[in-house]
Amino acid sequence: MDYQHIIEKLEHKISKLPKTGKVANYIPELQKVNPDKFGLHLSCVDGKDYAFGDSNELFSIQSISKVYTLALAKEIVGDDLWKRVNVEPSGNAYNSLTQLENENGIPRNPFINAGSIVVADLLLSVLENPKDDLLNFVRKISKDESIAYDERVAESEKATGSRNVALIYYMKSLGNIKNNPEAVLDFYFYQCSLNMSCKQLATSYKIFADDGKLSGTNHQVFNNQSVKRINSIMQTCGFYDEAGEFSYRVGLPGKSGVGGGIVAVHPRQFSVAVWSPKLNDKGNSSLGMKALEELTNLTGLSIF
Amino acid sequence: MDYQHIIEKLEHKISKLPKTGKVANYIPELQKVNPDKFGLHLSCVDGKDYAFGDSNELFSIQSISKVYTLALAKEIVGDDLWKRVNVEPSGNAYNSLTQLENENGIPRNPFINAGSIVVADLLLSVLENPKDDLLNFVRKISKDESIAYDERVAESEKATGSRNVALIYYMKSLGNIKNNPEAVLDFYFYQCSLNMSCKQLATSYKIFADDGKLSGTNHQVFNNQSVKRINSIMQTCGFYDEAGEFSYRVGLPGKSGVGGGIVAVHPRQFSVAVWSPKLNDKGNSSLGMKALEELTNLTGLSIF
Amino acid sequence: MDYQHIIEKLEHKISKLPKTGKVANYIPELQKVNPDKFGLHLSCVDGKDYAFGDSNELFSIQSISKVYTLALAKEIVGDDLWKRVNVEPSGNAYNSLTQLENENGIPRNPFINAGSIVVADLLLSVLENPKDDLLNFVRKISKDESIAYDERVAESEKATGSRNVALIYYMKSLGNIKNNPEAVLDFYFYQCSLNMSCKQLATSYKIFADDGKLSGTNHQVFNNQSVKRINSIMQTCGFYDEAGEFSYRVGLPGKSGVGGGIVAVHPRQFSVAVWSPKLNDKGNSSLGMKALEELTNLTGLSIF
Amino acid sequence: MDYQHIIEKLEHKISKLPKTGKVANYIPELQKVNPDKFGLHLSCVDGKDYAFGDSNELFSIQSISKVYTLALAKEIVGDDLWKRVNVEPSGNAYNSLTQLENENGIPRNPFINAGSIVVADLLLSVLENPKDDLLNFVRKISKDESIAYDERVAESEKATGSRNVALIYYMKSLGNIKNNPEAVLDFYFYQCSLNMSCKQLATSYKIFADDGKLSGTNHQVFNNQSVKRINSIMQTCGFYDEAGEFSYRVGLPGKSGVGGGIVAVHPRQFSVAVWSPKLNDKGNSSLGMKALEELTNLTGLSIF
């Protein structure tokens, strides 16, 4: 497939689309971003890379980090993980308490906030230096030692994160949190604060496109079966209550964040990261969704 | 891939698994089935077929028919369909009224009962002889003129279908039903009453595995893009509130019915139908789910 | 207490209040009413009556009839009634299906639609000529043989009552409806269609103010204990999801209808009926609520 | 009325009833109580008192304190209170998060935990020494300077109160908590930890039976209208999701606590406190409910 040609056509198309939606504003740090930024980086498993726009600029990856922590937890804890969090799409907003109430504190899936907080709790029980260990892991699979947490973002999340405090104490009241809730949230907010570029994101997610192998090597970081399963969860749960819509339009597993980033994976073909800060009603990057839909149209590819 | 060898191994494995669960008992007709039946038929897009067990025996396909009506409606009505039904996983039981109440009578997706009733309503508006037209379509793609409705099942569903009456009148009260509710339900209950074998099901679903082409021909019944989209909906919504679990374990788009049948599709590889009447808690064939999980393990294939 | 003086002051106050809200418009018949009508009739247990405005004009009593059928059913069926309907305030809209779904088809109380439909079903099982028997009962306690159903209203309700069809079939699916749903709804819609005046309503409800005695006699129609209990249910459940607000502001048991009528009861003192067709957001007569609040302020009386 | 005779009959009846239910066990302190204790104290507005059993024994009043804080807040803040908390019955469990989610963080009423926490937050904003001020108030209206908080209970609640932490942070995330959540909860847990006897409770609640006057005096602590309104809220909301049942059976405004206490009020007649630690499914004293129902039967009195 002539990706170079496709990417050029895509860049042209995107340049003509209006930038609609609203930048996330629940913390001041996220609001400071230039709303008109747009970047895309596509990284093929055969080693070729294609990019345009602000693809090397750092932004707050937010919930995109939930896939990293899930993959780590799955690797360390194994299927016991699923006693604490489910794999079903949520059908509710990402931070709903109602569902927890109806389901005894077991979050619907690891990509809603409650689920990712449980994953953070699990990692806190098994990692020696959770923040460092996670950062080293992300740096390794992204092949970039410069990646860092944004402490201002993490602290700002902490200061405004009452809903997440409610979620964790509610799950604690139902027996599904084992560590100190404040320590868990500290780790959780730091993971969300990672600053990364489209290039770094696409590189790191290639591990999910390439059956668990570290990008450009034969080193099997995750086993093949685990990667298939994580991709499956991205497919059914990666976009809050717009997961079906993304699956329908784009047809690839993926994960979005309120910083405006989206990463998607075409197994055995490529990983692609896109960034545009303005969000639609559902909290997903508006232009990012359209760019990936257009990519599917241009390549004719989808997993279906 | 040596499917013959895989199918033999699968048959051996299945024979050793216990048959757990309970046959659907809400209508007497479904309860009459021999609970220990098991059949599987795998049909490759290259034309080869593999089968074992009771794969030629007829059973009530029930909700598996929802994919046929969706495909027809999508073909005829196009994307206007999505004004009347959504594509998001439901996160609730298949016949929940709560979700409808919260979402103004727009069903979550076309595979929950409410959604499929809306699809039936749409077809009633555009087909001349809805029951005949649907039957002819199913016969064509199954390459079998003997396929028929089971009137006793249809009438029995009608007699016990108070929940579905509630669903349709509730949607009517919210403006999402256009035809006479009783006519719509009559059509709906007939579509659910289709009697088919694993072989017929696998053959008919090959249209979704083969980019919309009629099995064994180059005749494009559905366009490529539509098929991708229907597969995507099967992936995220095909198994009631166990869709995530099926996606996680099997990694293929599929659809189940309370008659104990399941059909799954591996795009550009094969379609497979399995039948075992005993259902798990979620209303999906217990052994059928395990058989398809085992098939994934043995082939190493999944769309992820 | 000098009720004459109080009623005059009340009339003066009411005349200065704006008539806000909207006339019920879900059936054409209800919409035909003159929205500026206002009537009030207060009937003391000592035999005196006070009234002003359009207090002799007939209007559609709608849900105010639910107290009549409850009282009849309680009298005939006794406490077995409570196996089929609960006595808890609903906390939800009057025609919610969600609550039924969560509580196995047992309606929260006899004054939400679902509950009153169950009461109608109970009466259908025990009355010989349900419509005639109910009408005769209402005529007797209202001391007015001219009271009649409004067939156009009843038929119009039937034609637009999809939500109520949904409610009854849903309860039937859960085993809480024993008779033919259409016969039950027919009876239910007729009961709602009763045309009565404030005078007739106040007279009939005096039975609840006077410990069960027929107005102006010593004939004990209902026993004392039953009346206390029905008053208690009016107190906690008589105003849909505004029951607490009415109890807080007015402090009397009462029942409202979407025709704009409200009846309230001060045990051992009086019954009072008020009518003003414009409804607030919750479906209760806006000016009617205010009039009764003002009455409480002027008399200094409430049951608390 | 010959209360002495009634109380004797009641004592006799109670002695023959089985003590069913389970003592509250979510904190060790509550579990230490002797489950077979039973006390009752009835205090008439004319100054006479009647009692039997363990009516002078101290127990943890728990949610019965919610009426004290509501009355204080209503007195100080006035009707602005109702911008922060509603007066509708909840229809849900006392500590539900779902309802808050559906209603933007405004609790249904001041007697569910969320509502009482908002009341505590309001008091924290206006009282100089909240804990001391509340204690002094309770001592004054109970006419007993010995009343005290039980610090072990308060601290134990704090240690196990994850659900309440979830509630307060959730309301904070929706803007309905103004003070430091931990300070609010500290005050809230202390108010729940008050140790009082039936005698003290009945004496203090006489203020609600006697139109706001301090027991045995003409000192108007609360105005008449406020007291009517608080009684109304007790009537509709005093017993969690069993408020309708209590109103139906007993017909008096009242408030229960998980310590097994219940206080009820007959306006202008008496207040009555009963204590029996074993709770029914809904968290209300099982024998306490029966005792008050029996009292209603024996006196023939209810507000209806």
Short mmCIF file of C-alpha atoms in Angstrom, two decimals, chain D residues 27 29 32 149-158 190 193 195:
data_model
loop_
_atom_site.label_atom_id
_atom_site.label_comp_id
_atom_site.label_asym_id
_atom_site.label_seq_id
_atom_site.Cartn_x
_atom_site.Cartn_y
_atom_site.Cartn_z
CA ILE D 27 -18.71 -0.75 62.99
CA GLU D 29 -19.03 -0.36 68.51
CA LYS D 32 -21.42 -4.61 71.09
CA TYR D 149 -20.76 12.31 71.86
CA ASP D 150 -19.26 8.85 71.81
CA GLU D 151 -15.81 9.47 70.39
CA ARG D 152 -15.09 5.81 69.81
CA VAL D 153 -18.19 5.54 67.65
CA ALA D 154 -17.32 8.74 65.78
CA GLU D 155 -13.78 7.60 65.09
CA SER D 156 -14.92 4.15 64.13
CA GLU D 157 -17.42 5.60 61.64
CA LYS D 158 -14.64 7.72 60.23
CA TYR D 190 -19.80 13.19 65.64
CA SER D 193 -22.34 9.32 67.55
CA ASN D 195 -25.50 8.64 72.96
#
